[in-house]
Amino acid sequence: MQTQHPLIRRALAFLMACLLGAAAHAADAEKRVALVIGNSTYKNSPLKNPTNDAKDMAARLRALGFEVIERSNLRTRQMGATLREFRSKLTPGAVALVFYAGHGVQIRGENYLPTVDAEIDSEEDVPSQSLSMKQVMDVLEDAKTRLNLVFLDACRNNPYARGFRSTGEGLARVSAPSGTLISYATRPGSVAADGSGKNGLYTGHLLKQMEQSNQPVEQVLKRVVTGVKNESAGRQEPWMEGSIEGDFCFGNCAAGTLMALAAPSAGEIEDQLWDSIKASRSPAVFEDYLAKYPRGRYMAQSRVRLASLKGDSSSEAAARDAEAAFWRAAEAGGTRAELQAYLAQYPQGQFVQTARTRIIAIEETDARKKKELDEADRAARASAAKVASVDPDMFISDKVRGEIARSRALFPQAHPTRTAKVVMAVGGKDLNMTVRHENGLCVVEYGNGLTVFYHAAGTLAAGGTKALHFLHARVVETEQVFNGSIATLSPGQSMVATIQSRGLPGETRVSVGETRASWPEYNFPYPGTQLRIVRDFETAGGYLKAEEIRLYSPEVGCALPVSEDITEIHGNKLFGQKLQGKAQTKAFTLADLASP
């Protein structure tokens, strides 16, 4: 057996050190962010393993250098905040990973991951109480990540299928952004097992294969397929789709490559030696090569390289050091001007591509911020013009004008000092609105550009132990006018008012609750009076039945929304089916009325 020369052993050791060092540096420099969710405690058909799967997966990913956002038994009100936190961690060029274990359903080719507190009786209930895979893919695409990995152990039996019209078994195929690899626990349209041990069948094999962290992820997933098929006797076959550029290993790809170089031939040893030294800037390395291989395959290249290196002056090394120092300063500053100064100074420099990528990211961020500011300015101008053009009395019919005068005598007009900013969770998304009292009106401005006006007397006005609700309002964009009666109510009392909307009848029941210094259960740390409204009426566009809770704030002079539950809705000319479901306020903020 041929004994390797000490130089060769040193070169191979040098090769391994270089590759391992480079891979370690890349792992340190490459940002890795993971969103890990495991849902077990469903109201219908709870599962045993998903929370274990998520816990074990999160621990494994942290050990592999990922920053992990971990959620167990995700609830509906947590969906928006979870996606926002995940989005905030992602940066251009990062590696993003999503792991989900739990129930999953498909409706007309769209995949949804229900929350554990979802109350789903029909297909229409799913979007507002489930995490949409399209939302997840949109987050990945918007973040401009380099690589996206998605693992879905979510193909169990659909516990809600009895109330569905069009759902199929398992999950549908996903339309994913470029650079995305998706692994399903089983084939699209098929059903996976929860597993009889601590982990689900698919996740258990995935965790096991991730221990081989030096293998490309495609090889890891191929081994997962083999393991799951063998254990399930062919009943379950994991499925992979998508593509990525280059190699990605959970650990060190370079180490895996070196392990494959077992028992090399003499020619392979020389090839490996040359590959390891050809980029070196040390003349001694090439002198060692020529001493070992005076007639080697790379003799000519080695001599040329040696002559070039011996002619390299100290001034060249100083120039490289100066460029590196310039780049570090530009990178630390992080502004477009500093990065452009580097490009102007070193147009062929070694950090040119990185500088250009960061400038593009800065310009995109600046453009997005400018667009948001322009839109906010336009909205503010439009709102000011709209409010200035509205006469409060235009909402009032002659029939109730006398009652309004009586209500003003009972409850003098408020002199508000604050404006309220409200954030509501609606269908998995945040709805922002501003409520203020202006020119005798309560003005509600929504983030989508809709503005609703109603007479200030038509809100809840606190006066000692009594409260007043006057039912009429006008939605300017749709010309909806609601007229009704007024009544003086004490806390605990209620009234039923007949209202008209475009000539069609309906009823609204108003119950007045107590007045408190604060309402912590609603995250409202200010004085307020509770109001409960049950609406049941027709409109020109259909039929609506809803229940809502509001809090009247004396500082604002208007009632602020707390929650709304639309239980029945027919027709979409006015309301739209997308509004059906529950809305819950997440945050209240009161600011001085003059504040923007």
XYZ file of C-alpha atoms in Angstrom:
596
model
C 0.000 0.000 0.000
C 1.370 3.397 -0.991
C 2.203 5.749 1.890
C 1.164 9.356 1.382
C 3.976 11.880 1.457
C 3.892 14.222 4.495
C 3.426 17.179 2.147
C 0.320 15.529 0.712
C -1.039 14.840 4.163
C -0.367 18.453 5.109
C -1.997 19.669 1.885
C -5.069 17.546 2.406
C -5.250 18.732 6.001
C -4.851 22.272 4.690
C -7.624 21.623 2.134
C -9.955 20.321 4.832
C -9.169 23.244 7.139
C -9.737 25.753 4.342
C -13.027 24.215 3.295
C -14.271 23.749 6.826
C -13.210 27.279 7.703
C -14.909 28.694 4.614
C -18.074 26.734 5.308
C -18.082 27.820 8.940
C -17.587 31.427 7.874
C -20.443 31.110 5.367
C -22.722 29.610 8.035
C -21.856 32.476 10.380
C -22.378 35.139 7.706
C -25.529 33.591 6.227
C -28.640 34.596 8.148
C -30.963 31.674 8.827
C -34.498 32.271 10.095
C -37.121 29.592 10.817
C -40.848 29.727 11.632
C -41.867 26.540 13.471
C -45.532 25.816 14.332
C -47.068 22.740 15.945
C -50.847 22.528 16.516
C -52.264 19.707 18.653
C -55.095 20.905 20.929
C -57.841 21.303 18.306
C -61.438 21.523 19.492
C -62.292 18.946 16.853
C -59.967 15.963 16.384
C -56.945 16.851 18.581
C -53.567 15.410 17.558
C -50.899 13.840 19.730
C -47.605 14.635 18.044
C -47.448 18.116 16.403
C -46.378 20.062 19.512
C -43.633 17.476 20.126
C -42.650 17.754 16.452
C -42.402 21.554 16.669
C -40.428 21.505 19.926
C -37.891 18.968 18.630
C -37.595 20.696 15.243
C -37.024 24.104 16.874
C -34.260 22.666 19.085
C -32.568 20.999 16.105
C -32.706 24.172 13.990
C -31.289 26.344 16.787
C -28.379 23.919 17.078
C -27.832 24.342 13.318
C -27.589 28.135 13.530
C -31.196 29.175 12.813
C -32.969 32.010 14.587
C -36.252 30.281 15.435
C -39.743 31.735 15.932
C -41.553 28.892 17.698
C -45.323 28.623 18.241
C -47.243 25.767 19.849
C -51.038 25.566 19.490
C -51.380 28.773 17.464
C -54.632 30.671 18.063
C -56.511 32.881 15.604
C -55.578 36.162 17.304
C -51.871 35.212 17.113
C -51.711 34.650 13.334
C -51.054 38.230 12.266
C -48.440 38.927 14.948
C -46.631 35.661 14.167
C -46.342 36.415 10.451
C -45.252 39.987 11.161
C -42.494 38.797 13.509
C -41.308 36.251 10.915
C -41.332 38.900 8.171
C -39.375 41.347 10.343
C -36.544 38.833 10.850
C -36.066 38.085 7.132
C -33.532 40.046 5.107
C -32.576 39.921 1.400
C -30.223 37.008 0.780
C -31.170 35.109 3.943
C -32.241 31.463 4.235
C -35.873 31.072 5.343
C -37.416 27.858 6.668
C -41.051 27.121 7.542
C -42.077 23.967 9.434
C -45.713 23.189 10.243
C -47.215 20.139 11.940
C -50.957 19.845 12.492
C -54.201 19.699 10.532
C -54.258 21.119 7.026
C -57.136 21.500 4.568
C -57.458 22.477 0.928
C -60.368 24.397 -0.553
C -60.509 24.824 -4.312
C -56.779 24.273 -4.648
C -55.804 26.618 -1.776
C -54.127 25.253 1.364
C -55.063 26.433 4.864
C -53.564 25.536 8.268
C -56.368 25.923 10.878
C -55.670 27.421 14.301
C -56.456 25.305 17.364
C -59.382 27.529 18.437
C -60.974 27.557 14.956
C -64.735 27.028 14.939
C -65.291 25.764 11.412
C -68.739 24.647 10.267
C -68.388 25.381 6.562
C -65.837 26.345 3.939
C -66.532 30.053 4.450
C -65.250 29.846 8.037
C -61.792 28.610 7.032
C -59.912 31.691 5.650
C -60.499 33.891 8.709
C -59.448 31.182 11.210
C -56.537 29.568 9.391
C -53.035 30.431 8.310
C -53.091 30.627 4.520
C -50.128 29.061 2.696
C -50.499 31.831 0.105
C -49.870 34.389 2.878
C -46.729 32.491 3.909
C -45.460 32.336 0.311
C -46.140 36.065 -0.149
C -44.005 36.814 2.928
C -41.128 34.727 1.516
C -41.366 36.358 -1.908
C -41.531 39.904 -0.523
C -38.488 39.293 1.706
C -36.267 38.448 -1.323
C -34.601 35.603 0.530
C -31.943 33.561 -1.253
C -33.411 30.188 -0.348
C -36.742 29.026 1.097
C -37.390 25.599 2.649
C -40.952 24.598 3.558
C -41.803 21.386 5.454
C -45.518 20.533 5.794
C -46.491 17.656 8.068
C -50.099 18.727 7.618
C -51.806 16.133 5.453
C -53.869 14.367 8.118
C -57.583 13.637 7.740
C -59.718 16.782 7.471
C -61.852 16.925 10.667
C -64.129 19.559 9.103
C -64.856 17.730 5.833
C -68.499 16.950 6.698
C -69.436 20.646 6.406
C -67.442 21.242 3.191
C -68.675 21.164 -0.385
C -65.502 21.032 -2.476
C -62.576 20.038 -0.268
C -60.301 17.147 -1.200
C -58.110 14.963 0.942
C -54.622 16.117 1.904
C -53.040 19.319 0.607
C -52.909 20.857 -2.846
C -49.744 21.772 -4.705
C -48.407 25.218 -3.812
C -47.370 28.002 -6.164
C -44.036 29.042 -4.620
C -41.522 31.830 -5.339
C -38.271 31.038 -7.128
C -35.618 29.394 -4.989
C -38.145 27.460 -2.886
C -38.123 23.764 -1.994
C -41.344 22.327 -0.494
C -41.537 18.944 1.215
C -44.951 17.432 2.015
C -45.457 14.593 4.496
C -47.201 12.722 1.675
C -48.236 13.159 -1.938
C -50.570 16.084 -2.748
C -54.143 14.889 -2.283
C -53.104 12.016 0.023
C -53.315 11.615 3.802
C -50.422 11.223 6.264
C -50.256 9.446 9.641
C -49.952 11.252 12.982
C -47.510 8.587 14.177
C -47.569 6.232 17.150
C -44.405 7.447 18.895
C -43.269 10.820 20.216
C -43.082 12.332 16.707
C -45.151 12.080 13.538
C -43.951 9.504 11.012
C -42.668 12.103 8.551
C -41.162 14.494 11.122
C -39.441 11.647 12.969
C -37.562 10.613 9.827
C -36.837 14.253 8.919
C -35.245 14.900 12.336
C -33.184 11.724 12.009
C -31.868 12.606 8.558
C -31.079 16.200 9.591
C -28.432 14.664 11.874
C -26.522 14.054 8.624
C -26.111 17.808 8.424
C -23.231 17.696 5.921
C -25.437 16.343 3.131
C -27.296 18.548 0.599
C -30.913 19.047 1.563
C -32.125 17.172 -1.539
C -30.253 14.055 -0.369
C -31.692 14.473 3.115
C -35.247 14.547 1.739
C -34.664 11.558 -0.535
C -33.622 9.536 2.517
C -36.756 10.768 4.336
C -38.887 9.429 1.450
C -37.194 6.028 1.651
C -37.552 5.796 5.421
C -41.244 6.798 5.505
C -42.197 4.476 2.639
C -40.442 1.523 4.279
C -41.981 2.136 7.713
C -45.493 2.665 6.312
C -45.223 -0.310 3.927
C -45.766 2.075 1.006
C -48.975 3.650 2.351
C -47.327 7.063 2.831
C -44.859 8.637 0.416
C -43.421 12.096 1.148
C -43.409 14.455 -1.815
C -40.938 17.165 -2.809
C -41.342 19.955 -5.371
C -39.613 23.178 -6.306
C -35.949 23.842 -6.984
C -33.015 25.729 -5.528
C -29.741 26.943 -6.985
C -26.492 25.635 -5.578
C -26.107 23.406 -2.536
C -27.622 23.907 0.891
C -26.706 21.787 3.879
C -28.115 22.161 7.365
C -24.531 21.924 8.590
C -21.289 21.889 6.572
C -21.465 20.904 2.896
C -17.675 21.056 2.571
C -17.166 18.440 5.283
C -19.558 16.116 3.487
C -17.618 16.582 0.271
C -14.334 15.698 1.945
C -15.764 12.543 3.487
C -16.591 11.362 -0.021
C -12.895 11.545 -0.970
C -11.985 8.289 0.770
C -8.984 6.298 -0.538
C -8.062 8.627 -3.437
C -5.754 7.498 -6.231
C -2.331 9.098 -6.801
C -3.766 11.231 -9.606
C -6.734 12.266 -7.458
C -4.355 13.179 -4.644
C -2.443 15.507 -6.960
C -5.684 17.002 -8.296
C -6.920 17.606 -4.753
C -3.599 19.137 -3.766
C -3.653 21.521 -6.732
C -7.275 22.513 -6.149
C -6.402 23.333 -2.557
C -3.363 25.507 -3.359
C -4.016 27.087 -6.744
C -5.613 30.198 -5.233
C -2.981 30.543 -2.508
C -0.820 33.665 -2.314
C 2.025 31.902 -0.523
C 5.097 31.138 -2.717
C 6.160 28.363 -0.294
C 3.054 26.326 -1.149
C 3.986 26.160 -4.844
C 7.644 25.443 -4.024
C 6.470 22.442 -1.993
C 4.302 21.270 -4.884
C 7.184 21.461 -7.401
C 9.457 19.609 -4.985
C 6.962 16.750 -4.750
C 5.844 16.761 -8.401
C 8.737 18.057 -10.544
C 6.962 16.644 -13.638
C 3.437 16.926 -12.290
C 0.271 17.737 -14.197
C 0.303 21.315 -12.948
C 4.044 21.961 -13.209
C 3.717 24.823 -15.719
C 0.864 26.530 -13.885
C 2.713 26.209 -10.616
C 5.885 27.857 -12.000
C 3.893 30.742 -13.514
C 2.023 31.243 -10.257
C 5.262 31.120 -8.233
C 6.947 33.718 -10.447
C 3.903 35.977 -10.193
C 3.765 35.743 -6.407
C 7.477 36.429 -5.971
C 6.988 39.564 -8.032
C 4.070 40.743 -5.877
C 5.162 43.865 -4.049
C 4.254 44.973 -0.576
C 2.381 47.930 -2.114
C -0.180 45.512 -3.647
C -0.842 43.977 -0.252
C -1.185 47.464 1.213
C -3.713 48.340 -1.526
C -5.780 45.266 -0.660
C -5.711 46.217 3.010
C -6.801 49.751 2.153
C -9.749 48.469 0.098
C -10.816 46.150 2.907
C -10.696 49.015 5.407
C -12.699 51.254 3.044
C -15.328 48.536 2.646
C -15.617 47.916 6.390
C -16.296 51.602 6.945
C -18.897 51.728 4.142
C -20.553 48.553 5.417
C -20.694 49.871 8.975
C -22.276 53.143 7.816
C -24.778 51.278 5.658
C -25.980 54.355 3.731
C -26.396 54.526 -0.021
C -23.883 57.387 -0.270
C -21.186 55.389 1.550
C -21.773 52.271 -0.547
C -21.702 54.327 -3.767
C -18.445 55.947 -2.614
C -16.930 52.457 -2.328
C -18.088 51.556 -5.863
C -16.643 54.795 -7.241
C -13.307 54.148 -5.526
C -13.123 50.417 -6.346
C -15.257 49.684 -9.455
C -13.586 46.254 -9.800
C -13.267 45.606 -6.075
C -13.932 42.298 -4.370
C -17.050 43.620 -2.570
C -18.716 45.210 -5.621
C -21.588 42.717 -5.914
C -22.417 42.928 -2.221
C -22.403 46.734 -2.372
C -24.748 46.776 -5.387
C -27.154 44.325 -3.739
C -27.342 46.482 -0.610
C -27.881 49.667 -2.606
C -30.814 48.024 -4.420
C -32.301 46.995 -1.060
C -31.900 50.547 0.302
C -33.512 52.074 -2.802
C -36.450 49.668 -2.605
C -36.932 50.525 1.079
C -36.733 54.263 0.360
C -39.219 53.965 -2.507
C -41.637 52.009 -0.342
C -41.411 54.561 2.475
C -41.932 57.456 0.038
C -44.972 55.732 -1.417
C -46.412 55.181 2.066
C -45.823 58.827 3.010
C -47.357 60.065 -0.238
C -50.400 57.854 0.243
C -50.777 59.002 3.855
C -50.531 62.647 2.777
C -53.124 62.173 0.041
C -55.439 60.355 2.445
C -55.072 63.119 5.049
C -55.849 65.820 2.480
C -58.845 63.896 1.146
C -60.125 63.272 4.658
C -59.813 66.937 5.629
C -61.683 68.005 2.513
C -64.373 65.398 3.063
C -64.959 66.341 6.703
C -65.065 70.061 5.883
C -67.788 69.450 3.305
C -70.109 67.512 5.619
C -72.873 69.223 7.609
C -73.722 67.219 10.768
C -77.425 67.939 10.338
C -77.481 66.343 6.881
C -77.833 62.985 8.631
C -80.945 63.935 10.519
C -84.486 63.591 9.262
C -87.120 66.151 10.228
C -88.920 63.498 12.224
C -86.113 63.104 14.743
C -84.747 66.657 14.788
C -86.740 67.468 17.932
C -85.460 64.359 19.672
C -81.898 65.419 18.940
C -82.541 68.763 20.611
C -83.854 66.891 23.643
C -80.797 64.610 23.673
C -78.459 67.604 23.582
C -80.287 69.094 26.547
C -79.910 65.841 28.457
C -76.299 65.326 27.450
C -74.411 68.494 26.502
C -72.168 68.135 23.461
C -68.789 66.634 24.295
C -65.612 68.671 24.088
C -63.134 65.979 23.095
C -59.402 66.401 23.554
C -58.116 63.124 22.119
C -58.205 61.084 18.938
C -58.197 57.268 19.028
C -56.150 54.908 16.909
C -57.548 51.376 16.821
C -56.045 48.154 15.431
C -58.507 45.282 14.820
C -57.734 41.722 13.740
C -60.084 40.839 10.855
C -59.732 37.580 8.953
C -56.087 37.097 9.899
C -55.140 40.644 8.907
C -54.882 43.920 10.782
C -57.421 46.674 10.090
C -56.235 50.121 11.186
C -58.676 52.941 11.862
C -58.709 56.399 13.399
C -61.733 57.727 15.325
C -62.155 61.425 16.165
C -64.867 63.988 16.955
C -64.925 66.891 14.518
C -67.522 69.503 13.603
C -70.262 67.664 15.522
C -69.433 64.403 13.725
C -67.731 61.175 14.699
C -65.329 60.478 11.848
C -64.038 56.919 11.382
C -61.213 56.608 8.844
C -60.142 53.110 7.792
C -56.732 52.178 6.447
C -58.299 51.070 3.153
C -59.521 54.624 2.406
C -63.145 54.202 3.566
C -64.477 57.007 5.756
C -67.668 56.700 7.832
C -69.423 59.720 9.360
C -72.145 59.641 11.984
C -73.661 62.350 14.133
C -71.947 62.741 17.492
C -75.334 62.455 19.186
C -75.606 59.058 17.563
C -72.858 57.566 19.666
C -72.928 56.618 23.342
C -72.770 59.613 25.668
C -72.082 59.013 29.361
C -73.883 61.269 31.835
C -73.648 60.167 35.452
C -75.200 56.711 35.633
C -77.120 57.088 32.376
C -76.177 56.664 28.758
C -77.761 57.594 25.466
C -77.628 55.960 22.063
C -79.054 57.643 19.000
C -79.321 55.387 15.968
C -78.529 57.121 12.742
C -75.371 57.254 10.662
C -74.292 57.796 7.109
C -71.665 55.774 5.221
C -70.636 58.410 2.707
C -69.274 56.132 -0.014
C -72.409 53.967 -0.227
C -75.016 56.565 0.793
C -76.384 54.258 3.493
C -78.599 56.241 5.889
C -79.826 54.735 9.169
C -82.546 56.591 11.094
C -84.192 55.539 14.318
C -85.194 56.666 17.775
C -83.416 57.716 20.939
C -83.836 56.556 24.513
C -82.343 57.337 27.883
C -80.877 54.142 29.355
C -79.257 53.212 32.645
C -76.504 50.573 32.849
C -78.083 47.155 32.550
C -81.027 48.400 30.485
C -81.589 47.779 26.788
C -83.820 49.023 24.005
C -84.959 47.799 20.606
C -85.019 50.380 17.826
C -86.615 50.029 14.391
C -84.339 51.403 11.701
C -84.505 51.968 7.969
C -81.682 51.361 5.510
C -82.521 52.479 1.981
C -86.152 51.943 2.816
C -85.747 48.365 4.104
C -86.638 47.493 7.710
C -84.543 46.104 10.509
C -84.023 46.082 14.266
C -81.134 46.991 16.532
C -81.013 46.029 20.206
C -78.797 48.253 22.378
C -77.667 47.180 25.876
C -75.749 49.620 28.082
C -73.127 48.303 30.472
C -71.337 49.925 33.346
C -69.003 52.928 33.346
C -65.465 52.195 34.513
C -62.148 53.985 34.918
C -60.559 51.378 32.618
C -61.362 48.152 30.766
C -58.200 45.985 30.953
C -60.003 42.954 29.504
C -60.315 44.943 26.273
C -56.815 46.421 26.519
C -58.458 49.834 27.040
C -56.731 51.637 29.966
C -59.013 54.688 29.825
C -62.435 55.640 31.244
C -65.330 54.287 29.211
C -68.906 52.998 29.130
C -69.670 49.608 27.565
C -72.269 49.301 24.791
C -73.525 46.043 23.271
C -75.335 46.197 19.930
C -77.169 43.343 18.174
C -78.153 44.184 14.606
C -80.645 42.271 12.479
C -81.705 44.095 9.331
C -82.027 44.107 5.576
C -80.208 46.413 3.212
C -80.396 47.095 -0.490
C -77.583 44.592 -0.897
C -78.754 41.772 1.367
C -79.304 40.678 4.960
C -76.989 41.085 7.954
C -77.029 39.792 11.526
C -74.187 40.893 13.776
C -73.218 41.495 17.388
C -70.688 44.104 18.462
C -69.231 45.658 21.606
C -68.178 49.315 21.764
C -66.726 51.554 24.452
C -67.695 55.202 24.667
C -64.678 57.390 25.513
C -65.479 60.854 26.927
C -62.005 61.996 25.882
C -62.742 61.159 22.242
C -66.453 61.930 22.305
C -67.244 58.840 20.227
C -67.789 55.091 20.635
C -64.765 52.943 19.813
C -65.081 49.412 18.377
C -63.970 46.510 20.590
C -65.283 43.426 18.790
C -67.703 42.468 16.046
C -69.107 39.060 15.152
C -71.040 38.852 11.875
C -72.972 35.607 12.288
C -75.152 35.719 9.185
C -74.769 37.547 5.903
C -76.523 37.164 2.560
C -75.791 39.097 -0.592
C -72.595 41.036 -1.178
C -73.605 44.270 -2.880
C -73.039 46.184 0.326
C -71.104 44.038 2.776
C -69.220 41.334 0.850
C -68.823 37.760 2.094
C -65.203 38.447 3.030
C -66.412 40.413 6.085
C -68.154 37.436 7.677
C -66.582 36.220 10.901
C -65.115 37.736 14.030
C -63.144 40.957 14.413
C -61.348 41.785 17.665
C -59.519 44.959 18.674
C -55.870 44.308 19.479
C -54.737 47.764 20.539
C -56.094 51.195 21.474
C -54.025 54.374 21.532
C -55.263 57.824 22.520
C -53.327 60.863 21.326
C -53.843 64.618 21.469
C -56.444 65.696 18.959
C -53.954 67.881 17.121
C -51.502 64.987 16.648
C -51.175 63.530 13.136
